[in-house]
Every structure is written in structure tokens, then in C-alpha cells.
Short mmCIF file of C-alpha atoms in Angstrom, two decimals:
data_model
loop_
_atom_site.label_atom_id
_atom_site.label_comp_id
_atom_site.label_asym_id
_atom_site.label_seq_id
_atom_site.Cartn_x
_atom_site.Cartn_y
_atom_site.Cartn_z
CA MET A 28 40.69 -125.96 13.74
CA ALA A 29 41.11 -129.63 12.84
CA ALA A 30 43.56 -128.74 10.07
CA MET A 31 45.57 -126.56 12.42
CA ALA A 32 45.58 -129.26 15.12
CA ARG A 33 46.80 -131.77 12.54
CA ARG A 34 49.59 -129.43 11.47
CA VAL A 35 50.69 -128.85 15.10
CA LEU A 36 50.49 -132.59 15.65
CA GLU A 37 52.73 -133.25 12.65
CA LEU A 38 55.27 -130.72 13.83
CA LEU A 39 55.28 -132.22 17.31
CA ILE A 40 55.76 -135.71 15.93
CA LEU A 41 58.69 -134.47 13.85
CA PHE A 42 60.13 -132.77 16.91
CA VAL A 43 59.82 -135.91 19.05
CA LEU A 44 61.28 -138.07 16.28
CA ALA A 45 64.17 -135.66 15.84
CA ARG A 46 64.90 -135.92 19.54
CA ASN A 47 64.64 -139.69 19.57
CA THR A 48 66.96 -140.24 16.65
CA SER A 49 69.59 -138.17 18.41
CA PRO A 50 72.61 -140.43 18.79
CA CYS A 51 72.92 -139.60 22.40
CA ALA A 52 71.91 -137.70 25.43
CA LEU A 53 74.13 -134.77 24.61
CA ASP A 54 71.53 -132.69 22.87
CA VAL A 55 70.04 -130.92 25.82
CA PRO A 56 68.99 -127.32 25.28
CA VAL A 57 71.97 -124.99 25.11
CA GLY A 58 72.22 -122.93 28.24
CA SER A 59 70.94 -125.72 30.42
CA SER A 60 73.02 -126.14 33.55
CA CYS A 61 73.15 -129.79 32.64
CA ARG A 62 75.92 -129.21 30.15
CA TYR A 63 77.98 -127.51 32.83
CA CYS A 64 77.27 -130.35 35.26
CA LEU A 65 78.31 -132.97 32.71
CA SER A 66 81.62 -131.13 32.33
CA TRP A 67 81.96 -130.75 36.08
CA ARG A 68 81.36 -134.44 36.73
CA LEU A 69 83.77 -135.49 33.97
CA ALA A 70 86.44 -133.20 35.44
CA VAL A 71 85.91 -134.79 38.86
CA GLU A 72 86.28 -138.31 37.50
CA ALA A 73 89.36 -137.45 35.41
CA ASN A 74 91.02 -135.92 38.50
CA ASN A 75 91.08 -132.45 37.00
CA LEU A 76 89.10 -130.96 39.86
CA ARG A 77 90.75 -131.29 43.24
CA ALA A 78 89.98 -130.40 46.84
CA TRP A 79 86.43 -129.40 45.95
CA ARG A 80 84.26 -129.03 49.03
CA THR A 81 80.70 -129.27 47.77
CA VAL A 82 78.79 -130.15 44.63
CA PRO A 83 77.85 -126.88 42.82
CA LEU A 84 74.25 -126.13 43.81
CA GLN A 85 73.23 -125.83 40.16
CA CYS A 86 74.21 -129.51 39.80
CA LEU A 87 72.06 -130.82 42.65
CA HIS A 88 69.45 -132.29 40.33
CA HIS A 89 72.05 -133.55 37.87
CA VAL A 90 73.99 -135.41 40.55
CA GLU A 91 70.80 -136.69 42.19
CA SER A 92 69.53 -137.93 38.85
CA TYR A 93 72.89 -139.56 38.10
CA VAL A 94 73.42 -141.43 41.38
CA THR A 95 69.80 -142.47 41.88
CA GLY A 96 69.21 -143.37 38.23
CA SER A 97 70.66 -146.28 36.33
CA GLN A 98 73.67 -144.54 34.75
CA TYR A 99 75.77 -144.66 37.92
CA GLU A 100 75.17 -148.42 38.18
CA ARG A 101 75.96 -148.85 34.50
CA ASP A 102 79.17 -146.90 34.88
CA ILE A 103 80.22 -149.18 37.75
CA ASP A 104 79.17 -152.29 35.83
CA LEU A 105 81.41 -151.36 32.92
CA ILE A 106 84.37 -150.79 35.23
CA VAL A 107 83.75 -154.11 36.98
CA ASP A 108 83.65 -155.80 33.55
CA GLN A 109 87.03 -154.23 32.80
CA ILE A 110 88.39 -155.44 36.12
CA GLY A 111 87.14 -158.91 35.20
CA SER A 112 89.03 -158.84 31.90
CA TYR A 113 92.17 -157.73 33.70
CA VAL A 114 91.76 -160.48 36.34
CA ASP A 115 91.36 -163.08 33.57
CA GLY A 116 94.89 -162.28 32.44
CA ILE A 117 96.60 -162.34 35.85
CA GLU A 118 99.03 -165.21 36.40
CA MET A 119 98.66 -165.79 40.12
CA LEU A 120 101.50 -167.37 42.06
CA GLY A 121 99.01 -169.04 44.35
CA ASP A 122 101.19 -168.78 47.43
CA GLY A 123 98.50 -166.90 49.30
CA MET A 124 100.10 -163.52 48.68
CA ASP A 125 98.15 -162.50 45.55
CA ALA A 126 96.19 -159.56 46.89
CA TRP A 127 93.58 -157.01 45.90
CA ILE A 128 92.80 -153.83 47.78
CA LEU A 129 89.27 -152.51 47.92
CA ASP A 130 88.13 -149.29 49.54
CA VAL A 131 84.97 -149.52 51.66
CA ASP A 132 82.80 -146.37 51.53
CA ASP A 133 81.09 -145.92 48.17
CA THR A 134 83.22 -148.67 46.73
CA CYS A 135 82.07 -151.86 48.52
CA VAL A 136 79.09 -150.30 50.27
CA SER A 137 77.00 -147.24 49.48
CA ASN A 138 76.39 -144.08 51.51
CA LEU A 139 73.73 -142.88 49.12
CA LEU A 140 71.01 -143.07 51.78
CA TYR A 141 73.08 -140.73 53.94
CA TYR A 142 73.95 -138.32 51.16
CA ARG A 143 70.30 -138.06 50.17
CA GLY A 144 69.95 -136.05 53.38
CA LYS A 145 72.98 -133.95 52.46
CA ARG A 146 71.59 -132.83 49.09
CA TYR A 147 73.87 -135.35 47.36
CA GLY A 148 76.96 -133.44 48.33
CA CYS A 149 75.67 -129.88 47.93
CA ASP A 150 75.88 -129.58 51.72
CA PRO A 151 79.38 -129.37 53.19
CA TYR A 152 81.02 -132.40 54.77
CA ASP A 153 79.58 -133.15 58.21
CA ALA A 154 82.06 -135.29 60.15
CA LEU A 155 79.75 -135.93 63.11
CA GLY A 156 76.75 -136.63 60.91
CA PHE A 157 78.68 -139.11 58.83
CA LYS A 158 80.07 -140.86 61.89
CA ALA A 159 76.58 -141.23 63.34
CA TRP A 160 75.38 -142.68 60.04
CA ALA A 161 78.32 -145.10 59.72
CA ALA A 162 77.80 -146.24 63.32
CA ARG A 163 74.32 -147.44 62.39
CA GLY A 164 75.85 -149.98 60.04
CA GLU A 165 73.16 -149.59 57.41
CA CYS A 166 75.20 -149.06 54.27
CA LEU A 167 73.99 -151.24 51.42
CA ALA A 168 76.30 -153.31 49.26
CA ILE A 169 77.01 -151.99 45.78
CA PRO A 170 75.87 -155.08 43.86
CA ALA A 171 78.52 -155.18 41.12
CA MET A 172 81.27 -154.67 43.68
CA LEU A 173 79.95 -157.49 45.88
CA GLY A 174 80.01 -159.67 42.80
CA LEU A 175 83.62 -158.69 42.13
CA PHE A 176 84.54 -159.34 45.78
CA ARG A 177 83.10 -162.86 45.59
CA ARG A 178 84.76 -163.60 42.27
CA LEU A 179 88.16 -162.47 43.53
CA ILE A 180 87.86 -164.65 46.64
CA GLU A 181 86.76 -167.60 44.52
CA ASP A 182 89.82 -167.07 42.33
CA GLY A 183 92.03 -167.26 45.42
CA PHE A 184 92.96 -163.61 45.87
CA LYS A 185 93.40 -162.21 49.36
CA ILE A 186 91.13 -159.22 49.76
CA ILE A 187 92.38 -156.34 51.85
CA LEU A 188 89.65 -153.84 52.70
CA LEU A 189 91.40 -150.53 53.29
CA THR A 190 89.29 -147.71 54.73
CA GLY A 191 89.89 -144.29 56.21
CA ARG A 192 87.20 -144.94 58.82
CA ASP A 193 88.35 -144.59 62.43
CA GLU A 194 89.03 -148.00 63.95
CA GLU A 195 88.25 -147.18 67.56
CA SER A 196 84.83 -145.60 67.05
CA LEU A 197 83.62 -147.41 63.93
CA GLY A 198 85.39 -150.78 64.03
CA GLU A 199 82.54 -152.94 65.29
CA ALA A 200 79.83 -151.25 63.25
CA THR A 201 81.91 -151.54 60.08
CA VAL A 202 82.69 -155.22 60.55
CA GLU A 203 79.04 -155.95 61.21
CA ASN A 204 77.81 -153.80 58.32
CA LEU A 205 80.15 -155.52 55.87
CA ARG A 206 79.13 -158.97 57.15
CA SER A 207 75.42 -158.20 56.93
CA GLN A 208 75.87 -157.09 53.33
CA GLY A 209 77.66 -160.26 52.28
CA TYR A 210 81.29 -159.17 52.52
CA VAL A 211 82.53 -162.37 54.10
CA GLY A 212 85.87 -164.09 53.68
CA TYR A 213 88.20 -161.15 53.27
CA GLU A 214 91.78 -161.40 54.50
CA ARG A 215 91.92 -158.21 56.47
CA LEU A 216 90.03 -155.01 57.20
CA ILE A 217 92.48 -152.18 57.76
CA MET A 218 91.02 -149.15 59.51
CA ARG A 219 92.62 -145.88 60.55
CA SER A 220 94.35 -146.19 63.90
CA ALA A 221 94.97 -143.29 66.27
CA ALA A 222 98.49 -142.91 64.82
CA TYR A 223 97.08 -141.83 61.45
CA ARG A 224 94.31 -139.50 62.62
CA GLY A 225 94.49 -136.26 60.70
CA GLU A 226 96.75 -137.67 57.99
CA SER A 227 95.60 -137.40 54.38
CA ALA A 228 94.14 -140.52 52.81
CA VAL A 229 97.09 -140.73 50.38
CA THR A 230 99.62 -140.69 53.23
CA TYR A 231 97.69 -143.15 55.41
CA LYS A 232 96.77 -145.55 52.63
CA SER A 233 100.27 -145.47 51.09
CA ALA A 234 101.74 -146.38 54.50
CA MET A 235 99.31 -149.29 54.91
CA ARG A 236 100.06 -150.57 51.40
CA LYS A 237 103.78 -150.29 52.05
CA GLN A 238 103.35 -152.59 55.07
CA LEU A 239 101.43 -155.08 52.96
CA VAL A 240 104.12 -155.13 50.28
CA GLU A 241 106.78 -155.54 52.97
CA GLN A 242 104.81 -158.50 54.28
CA GLY A 243 105.10 -160.03 50.84
CA TYR A 244 101.70 -159.28 49.33
CA ARG A 245 101.54 -158.61 45.61
CA ILE A 246 98.92 -155.92 45.09
CA TRP A 247 97.42 -156.90 41.73
CA GLY A 248 94.67 -154.35 41.83
CA ASN A 249 93.27 -151.48 43.86
CA VAL A 250 89.73 -150.12 43.53
CA GLY A 251 88.38 -146.94 45.08
CA ASP A 252 85.89 -144.15 44.53
CA GLN A 253 88.47 -141.47 45.39
CA TRP A 254 91.68 -140.63 43.56
CA SER A 255 93.32 -140.58 46.99
CA ASP A 256 92.56 -144.32 47.23
CA ILE A 257 94.63 -145.12 44.18
CA GLN A 258 97.40 -142.53 44.19
CA GLY A 259 100.58 -142.42 46.24
CA GLU A 260 103.08 -145.21 46.78
CA PHE A 261 102.50 -148.93 46.23
CA ALA A 262 99.20 -148.09 44.54
CA GLY A 263 99.01 -151.54 42.98
CA ASN A 264 99.73 -153.11 39.62
CA ARG A 265 96.53 -151.62 38.25
CA THR A 266 94.07 -149.17 39.74
CA PHE A 267 90.40 -148.51 39.05
CA LYS A 268 88.36 -145.41 39.85
CA ILE A 269 84.69 -145.93 40.71
CA PRO A 270 82.58 -142.80 40.12
CA ASN A 271 81.69 -140.52 43.00
CA PRO A 272 80.34 -137.05 42.23
CA MET A 273 79.19 -136.41 45.83
CA TYR A 274 82.35 -135.72 47.82
CA PHE A 275 86.13 -135.41 47.64
CA VAL A 276 88.53 -136.98 50.14
CA PRO A 277 91.98 -135.38 50.06
CA MET B 16 38.72 -137.36 14.43
CA ALA B 17 39.30 -133.82 15.76
CA ALA B 18 38.77 -135.02 19.35
CA MET B 19 41.19 -137.88 18.90
CA ALA B 20 43.76 -135.58 17.30
CA ARG B 21 43.41 -133.20 20.22
CA ARG B 22 43.93 -136.02 22.71
CA VAL B 23 47.03 -137.25 20.87
CA LEU B 24 48.23 -133.67 20.73
CA GLU B 25 47.79 -133.28 24.51
CA LEU B 26 49.68 -136.48 25.17
CA LEU B 27 52.50 -135.42 22.90
CA ILE B 28 52.75 -132.03 24.59
CA LEU B 29 52.92 -133.75 27.97
CA PHE B 30 55.59 -136.08 26.64
CA VAL B 31 57.69 -133.23 25.26
CA LEU B 32 57.28 -131.23 28.47
CA ALA B 33 58.26 -134.24 30.56
CA ARG B 34 61.43 -134.59 28.50
CA ASN B 35 62.25 -130.92 28.74
CA THR B 36 61.86 -130.69 32.50
CA SER B 37 64.28 -133.57 32.93
CA PRO B 38 67.12 -132.32 35.13
CA CYS B 39 69.65 -133.62 32.71
CA ALA B 40 70.57 -135.47 29.63
CA LEU B 41 70.68 -138.81 31.41
CA ASP B 42 67.14 -139.85 30.65
CA VAL B 43 67.66 -141.46 27.30
CA PRO B 44 65.55 -144.51 26.55
CA VAL B 45 66.78 -147.54 28.45
CA GLY B 46 68.47 -149.95 26.13
CA SER B 47 69.92 -147.20 24.01
CA SER B 48 73.57 -147.77 23.21
CA CYS B 49 74.08 -144.22 24.38
CA ARG B 50 74.08 -145.29 28.00
CA TYR B 51 76.80 -147.80 27.28
CA CYS B 52 78.80 -145.18 25.37
CA LEU B 53 78.49 -142.68 28.22
CA SER B 54 79.94 -145.34 30.55
CA TRP B 55 82.62 -146.23 28.02
CA ARG B 56 83.70 -142.63 27.57
CA LEU B 57 83.75 -141.99 31.33
CA ALA B 58 85.90 -145.10 31.83
CA VAL B 59 88.33 -143.83 29.18
CA GLU B 60 88.63 -140.42 30.83
CA ALA B 61 89.05 -141.89 34.34
CA ASN B 62 91.84 -144.15 33.06
CA ASN B 63 89.87 -147.32 33.79
CA LEU B 64 90.06 -148.50 30.20
CA ARG B 65 93.57 -149.04 28.93
CA ALA B 66 95.27 -150.09 25.72
CA TRP B 67 91.99 -149.93 23.80
CA ARG B 68 92.52 -150.04 20.05
CA THR B 69 89.34 -148.64 18.56
CA VAL B 70 86.16 -146.89 19.62
CA PRO B 71 83.37 -149.52 19.89
CA LEU B 72 81.39 -149.34 16.65
CA GLN B 73 78.14 -148.90 18.55
CA CYS B 74 79.60 -145.64 19.91
CA LEU B 75 80.48 -144.11 16.54
CA HIS B 76 77.55 -141.71 16.60
CA HIS B 77 77.98 -140.95 20.28
CA VAL B 78 81.64 -140.04 19.90
CA GLU B 79 80.98 -138.11 16.68
CA SER B 80 78.20 -136.17 18.37
CA TYR B 81 80.41 -135.50 21.39
CA VAL B 82 83.53 -134.26 19.61
CA THR B 83 81.73 -132.28 16.90
CA GLY B 84 79.10 -130.85 19.24
CA SER B 85 79.61 -128.27 21.94
CA GLN B 86 80.05 -130.60 24.93
CA TYR B 87 83.66 -131.44 24.08
CA GLU B 88 84.50 -127.72 23.93
CA ARG B 89 82.65 -127.11 27.17
CA ASP B 90 84.52 -129.93 28.86
CA ILE B 91 87.83 -128.39 27.77
CA ASP B 92 86.70 -124.90 28.81
CA LEU B 93 85.94 -126.10 32.33
CA ILE B 94 89.36 -127.74 32.61
CA VAL B 95 91.08 -124.61 31.31
CA ASP B 96 89.14 -122.58 33.92
CA GLN B 97 90.46 -124.95 36.59
CA ILE B 98 93.99 -124.56 35.26
CA GLY B 99 93.51 -120.80 35.47
CA SER B 100 92.51 -121.02 39.15
CA TYR B 101 95.53 -123.17 39.85
CA VAL B 102 97.84 -120.75 37.98
CA ASP B 103 96.43 -117.84 40.01
CA GLY B 104 97.80 -119.48 43.15
CA ILE B 105 101.29 -120.29 41.87
CA GLU B 106 104.11 -118.33 43.46
CA MET B 107 106.59 -118.09 40.62
CA LEU B 108 110.27 -117.61 41.34
CA GLY B 109 110.63 -115.59 38.17
CA ASP B 110 114.13 -116.81 37.41
CA GLY B 111 113.05 -118.06 34.00
CA MET B 112 112.75 -121.65 35.16
CA ASP B 113 109.02 -121.71 35.96
CA ALA B 114 107.75 -124.10 33.30
CA TRP B 115 104.61 -125.67 31.93
CA ILE B 116 104.45 -128.70 29.68
CA LEU B 117 101.79 -128.96 27.00
CA ASP B 118 101.22 -131.90 24.69
CA VAL B 119 100.62 -131.01 21.02
CA ASP B 120 98.17 -133.38 19.27
CA ASP B 121 94.60 -132.94 20.47
CA THR B 122 95.83 -130.76 23.29
CA CYS B 123 97.18 -127.61 21.58
CA VAL B 124 95.93 -128.44 18.10
CA SER B 125 93.13 -130.68 16.89
CA ASN B 126 93.20 -133.73 14.65
CA LEU B 127 89.43 -133.85 14.42
CA LEU B 128 89.47 -133.20 10.65
CA TYR B 129 91.67 -136.26 10.23
CA TYR B 130 89.69 -138.50 12.57
CA ARG B 131 86.47 -137.59 10.75
CA GLY B 132 87.87 -139.77 7.97
CA LYS B 133 88.68 -142.52 10.45
CA ARG B 134 85.13 -142.81 11.79
CA TYR B 135 86.18 -140.86 14.88
CA GLY B 136 88.39 -143.67 16.08
CA CYS B 137 86.23 -146.65 15.08
CA ASP B 138 88.88 -147.43 12.45
CA PRO B 139 92.18 -148.78 13.75
CA TYR B 140 95.22 -146.54 14.09
CA ASP B 141 96.82 -145.81 10.71
CA ALA B 142 100.41 -144.72 11.25
CA LEU B 143 101.05 -143.78 7.62
CA GLY B 144 97.74 -142.02 7.24
CA PHE B 145 98.32 -139.96 10.35
CA LYS B 146 101.85 -139.05 9.29
CA ALA B 147 100.58 -137.86 5.91
CA TRP B 148 97.94 -135.76 7.66
CA ALA B 149 100.39 -134.26 10.15
CA ALA B 150 102.84 -133.45 7.34
CA ARG B 151 100.19 -131.22 5.78
CA GLY B 152 100.35 -128.95 8.81
CA GLU B 153 96.61 -128.26 8.81
CA CYS B 154 95.70 -128.98 12.42
CA LEU B 155 93.56 -126.21 13.89
CA ALA B 156 94.22 -124.67 17.28
CA ILE B 157 91.96 -125.73 20.13
CA PRO B 158 90.76 -122.22 21.08
CA ALA B 159 90.69 -122.58 24.88
CA MET B 160 94.16 -124.14 24.86
CA LEU B 161 95.57 -121.35 22.69
CA GLY B 162 94.11 -118.91 25.21
CA LEU B 163 95.80 -120.80 28.04
CA PHE B 164 99.11 -120.87 26.11
CA ARG B 165 99.01 -117.10 25.68
CA ARG B 166 98.07 -116.47 29.29
CA LEU B 167 100.91 -118.67 30.58
CA ILE B 168 103.44 -116.88 28.39
CA GLU B 169 102.10 -113.51 29.50
CA ASP B 170 102.50 -114.62 33.11
CA GLY B 171 106.14 -115.42 32.42
CA PHE B 172 106.04 -119.22 32.31
CA LYS B 173 108.33 -121.08 29.93
CA ILE B 174 106.22 -123.31 27.73
CA ILE B 175 107.67 -126.65 26.74
CA LEU B 176 105.70 -128.36 23.98
CA LEU B 177 106.36 -132.08 24.36
CA THR B 178 105.11 -134.32 21.56
CA GLY B 179 105.56 -137.92 20.48
CA ARG B 180 105.72 -136.82 16.83
CA ASP B 181 108.85 -137.90 14.98
CA GLU B 182 111.30 -135.03 14.74
CA GLU B 183 113.00 -136.00 11.51
CA SER B 184 109.91 -136.47 9.37
CA LEU B 185 107.49 -134.04 11.00
CA GLY B 186 109.70 -131.37 12.53
CA GLU B 187 109.26 -128.64 9.93
CA ALA B 188 105.56 -129.25 9.37
CA THR B 189 104.88 -129.20 13.10
CA VAL B 190 106.77 -125.97 13.73
CA GLU B 191 104.97 -124.31 10.84
CA ASN B 192 101.56 -125.68 11.84
CA LEU B 193 101.96 -124.41 15.39
CA ARG B 194 103.13 -120.99 14.19
CA SER B 195 100.26 -120.64 11.71
CA GLN B 196 97.79 -121.43 14.49
CA GLY B 197 99.18 -118.79 16.84
CA TYR B 198 101.47 -120.87 19.01
CA VAL B 199 104.30 -118.37 19.09
CA GLY B 200 106.74 -117.64 21.90
CA TYR B 201 107.20 -121.06 23.44
CA GLU B 202 110.52 -121.96 25.02
CA ARG B 203 111.05 -125.28 23.32
CA LEU B 204 109.36 -127.87 21.12
CA ILE B 205 110.58 -131.31 22.07
CA MET B 206 109.92 -133.99 19.45
CA ARG B 207 110.79 -137.67 19.40
CA SER B 208 114.34 -138.26 18.22
CA ALA B 209 115.55 -141.46 16.59
CA ALA B 210 116.83 -142.67 19.98
CA TYR B 211 113.27 -142.91 21.33
CA ARG B 212 111.55 -144.47 18.33
CA GLY B 213 109.42 -147.38 19.45
CA GLU B 214 109.49 -146.38 23.12
CA SER B 215 106.19 -145.89 24.91
CA ALA B 216 105.02 -142.33 25.42
CA VAL B 217 105.40 -142.68 29.20
CA THR B 218 109.05 -143.77 28.87
CA TYR B 219 109.94 -141.13 26.27
CA LYS B 220 108.09 -138.26 27.92
CA SER B 221 109.38 -139.15 31.40
CA ALA B 222 112.95 -139.10 30.05
CA MET B 223 112.42 -135.69 28.45
CA ARG B 224 110.90 -134.29 31.65
CA LYS B 225 113.77 -135.67 33.68
CA GLN B 226 116.19 -133.72 31.48
CA LEU B 227 114.16 -130.56 31.97
CA VAL B 228 114.16 -130.97 35.75
CA GLU B 229 117.89 -131.65 35.69
CA GLN B 230 118.32 -128.42 33.74
CA GLY B 231 116.59 -126.64 36.61
CA TYR B 232 113.05 -126.21 35.27
CA ARG B 233 110.23 -126.38 37.78
CA ILE B 234 107.33 -128.13 36.04
CA TRP B 235 104.31 -126.40 37.55
CA GLY B 236 101.80 -128.06 35.30
CA ASN B 237 101.42 -130.61 32.55
CA VAL B 238 98.43 -130.86 30.21
CA GLY B 239 97.69 -133.68 27.80
CA ASP B 240 94.84 -135.58 26.18
CA GLN B 241 96.41 -138.96 27.00
CA TRP B 242 97.07 -140.47 30.41
CA SER B 243 100.50 -141.37 29.05
CA ASP B 244 101.22 -137.62 28.80
CA ILE B 245 100.76 -137.09 32.51
CA GLN B 246 101.90 -140.34 34.09
CA GLY B 247 105.40 -141.58 34.77
CA GLU B 248 108.25 -139.71 36.42
CA PHE B 249 108.54 -135.94 36.85
CA ALA B 250 104.92 -135.60 35.71
CA GLY B 251 104.71 -132.08 37.11
CA ASN B 252 103.35 -130.42 40.21
CA ARG B 253 99.83 -130.76 38.84
CA THR B 254 98.50 -132.57 35.80
CA PHE B 255 95.37 -132.07 33.72
CA LYS B 256 93.66 -134.53 31.39
CA ILE B 257 91.93 -133.08 28.32
CA PRO B 258 89.22 -135.41 26.94
CA ASN B 259 89.94 -137.65 23.97
CA PRO B 260 87.52 -140.49 23.21
CA MET B 261 89.02 -141.19 19.75
CA TYR B 262 92.32 -142.97 20.40
CA PHE B 263 94.64 -144.30 23.08
CA VAL B 264 98.42 -143.79 23.10
CA PRO B 265 100.24 -146.30 25.33
#
């Protein structure tokens, strides 16, 4: 019995060592839905998947584990580092028209607490539910993005927060939520007016950026969690896509 | 001794079980360079990292494991499935001008055998070395892309293969390589002429696409492994980015 236990023990140790020396987290058992979910999430982030309505149910645990674990934060941190390197090389004119555009939801502040109740995107989009959540003004800052916001202001950039949120119903709550989370000192918060209700984010945001450029702003950078934040006209000199595997905004 | 061995054995079993019930491959030990490499690769695919010259050395094993393992194939398969869904919905005019553009290197055929000798992109780009490799005509078809190629031709699309390879020096080898790998029946293979030597891929490929559109082709789709394949003018009605963590073409 002892000899057999020792042999099993040795095999187990070998097995564990073999797993630990694996160069990466790619060696999950074949057939696991994880491999599919890794592909699915990569396709979302590379803009290969469009107009998807819900996270595939088989990826609920994958997406939950990703957004609540440390990898999501790490992914954002690396992007913010890249933004920093790009900012280092910008030659500002310093006339007060050097601008950056930042999206709000799941770029500056997080809706993770809301999406926890929506199975991290496996439930379909709930316009009323989201509005009720946003009206509470309880979104938390995404730390790396708050750091970027502060750095950009310190450098002298004008920050334009550009959000698809409805101005009339969510204006006050949004202003207060941003303030409470440390987003102070931005140039402008542009929200969706009645004239743009029902328009796609690309159409609405392109129109707002066009106005900014016409007013003389130079859009050095544009950061969003949706491809619709950073596509269309006047997208900016350089764009950055923050991960978001929970929902798609057309 | 037997009791202690049994206890260690129990702990190991628990440990292995805990690892196996993990919802995904994200739970690698904190501090592992893998987490950084996952972020790095995601940033590459989402076009957040630009003009990078080499794969970070700490990601050699990660990238090797990714491109030689099954995840890379799975990632491509999912994209090709998405392309298929998109193709299903296209209403072709059937006048012989419904076109698709496919890139060649690491889109239709693979340079993995070459990059194995370049530490999967950790070594800097070697123009002469790559030319010598390409001249041998030994690139292997990427199976899912060959399947897509055949399906598109069967559907009646005109396939335009658009590559940055130099026409004069690599024309014959490329034609023969494609033929030997099953790429037969395409409308045109457009290679870089002397007039476009030294131009960026975006400039060269945009100019070629402009000519196609002027000739009356409708570019329904455009597939490449580089963002420079699918950005710029006349990019196509829809674009798809195939993964490539080994090199960046500006």
C-alpha cells in the first residue's frame, strides 16, 4: 500500500510539475469550452464579431472569471502604459486645443456591479435596468483610467468625455458619479441630446467629434471600450480599445 | 511515513482538482510572465500596440505555444465561421464583380516554419532571410482559409489575392506556392510592383483597392493578418483580422 501510494504520489507530482512548467495558460484540456471562449473573446476585441447580442452562455464562467479576476485589469494596465508612451511623444501646441476623448461607461467608470446581475452579459440588454442603475450614480472608477485622466490633465490636455448616455435623464447622475469617483477638471462632458436619440453610436459620436474639430480641437487620442467609440469620422490621431467582453454597442 | 504520504497525496489531489475545475485558463500563477504575454497579445490583436519590432523575449514561449498549439487554429476557425455567417447574408449581384480580398502571408499560407527559426518573432525582421524563404515556395496552406477560399469561389465571388511581396523577385515562386497548396481559381494575384517599393502596406494596398473599385469590383470582404491589410481607403464592406503575434507590418 505504501509503495503504491508513493508511486501515485510521484506520478501526481510529475503531473503538477508538467502543468506548472507550461509556458502559458493555453494548455487547458482539449474540449473545454474555455478554448472556444478564448477565441470568442479575441474575436470580439479584434472587431471580428459584430452586432452580437449576448455573451454565449457557455462562456458565462469564462467572462466572469476574466472581468472579476486580475487579467482584465492587467489588460487595461498594458493599454494605459501604451497610451503613456504615445503621450510622451506628442508635441503639444499648448494653445488649449490639444484634446483627448474618453468614453465614460466601462472606460472611465465600471458597470461591472450592474452586469454581475445580468450574468456578465449572458442576459440580453435591458435598457430600463441599465438606466435605473446609471441613475444611482454608483459606478466605480477604473483605476488605471483615472490615473490616465489625471496625467493627461496634468500634461495640459483638454479632456472631452463623450458618452452615449441620455443627457436629459442621466445628466445630473452622471456628472455627480464622475465627480465622486475623482473625474474632476475635464473640459466638457458631451451626452446624447434628444436630437441624436436612436442614432448609432458611430453616427452620434462622429458628429460630436466633427463639431470639436470644427471648433479647433486637435484630437490626439480617443479611448473607448467599444469599436463604435473609435470608428467613424474624426476618430482621432490614435485610438485605443479597452476590453469589454460583456456587451456590444452598435 | 505512509500516513504522511497519504496526506500529501490528498492535498495534491485537491490541488489538481482545484486546477481542473477552474472555469478557464486564466488562473495561472500570479507573477507569471504569461499574464503579461496574454495582455500583450490581446493588445496586438486589438490594434492597441503599433509599430512593434519584435516579440518581447519574455513572451517567446507563450507565442511559440500559441502558434504551434491548437488555440491559434481555433481562433482562426472561429473567425472563418463568422466570415461564413456574413457571406450567407450577402446578396450578390452576380455580374462577376462581387469580390473578396485576401492577403497571402499568414492569411492564406503560413510562414510558421520560417518564424520557428526566428524565435517566433523575438528576432528582428530579416528582409533577406524572409525573401530567401519565400523564394523556396514552401509555405503551407492555412487549412481554414483554404476552405474559405474554395467556398467563396464556389459561391461565385472573384478572389483578389493582394500581397506586399515583391512581384519581380517573388512572382513565380508565389504563384507556384499558392498553386501547390490548392489556391487555384482566383481572379487575380496583385503583388508589389517597383512603383510601390518602400511604400507602407496601407498606402500600397489602398491604391490597389482603389483601382479595383474603379474597375467596378464590389469589395464585400477583406481578410488579413495585419491591421495594415484592412485599414486605409476602400478597405471593403467588412474586414476580418486573423491573429498574428509574430510580426507587425506598418
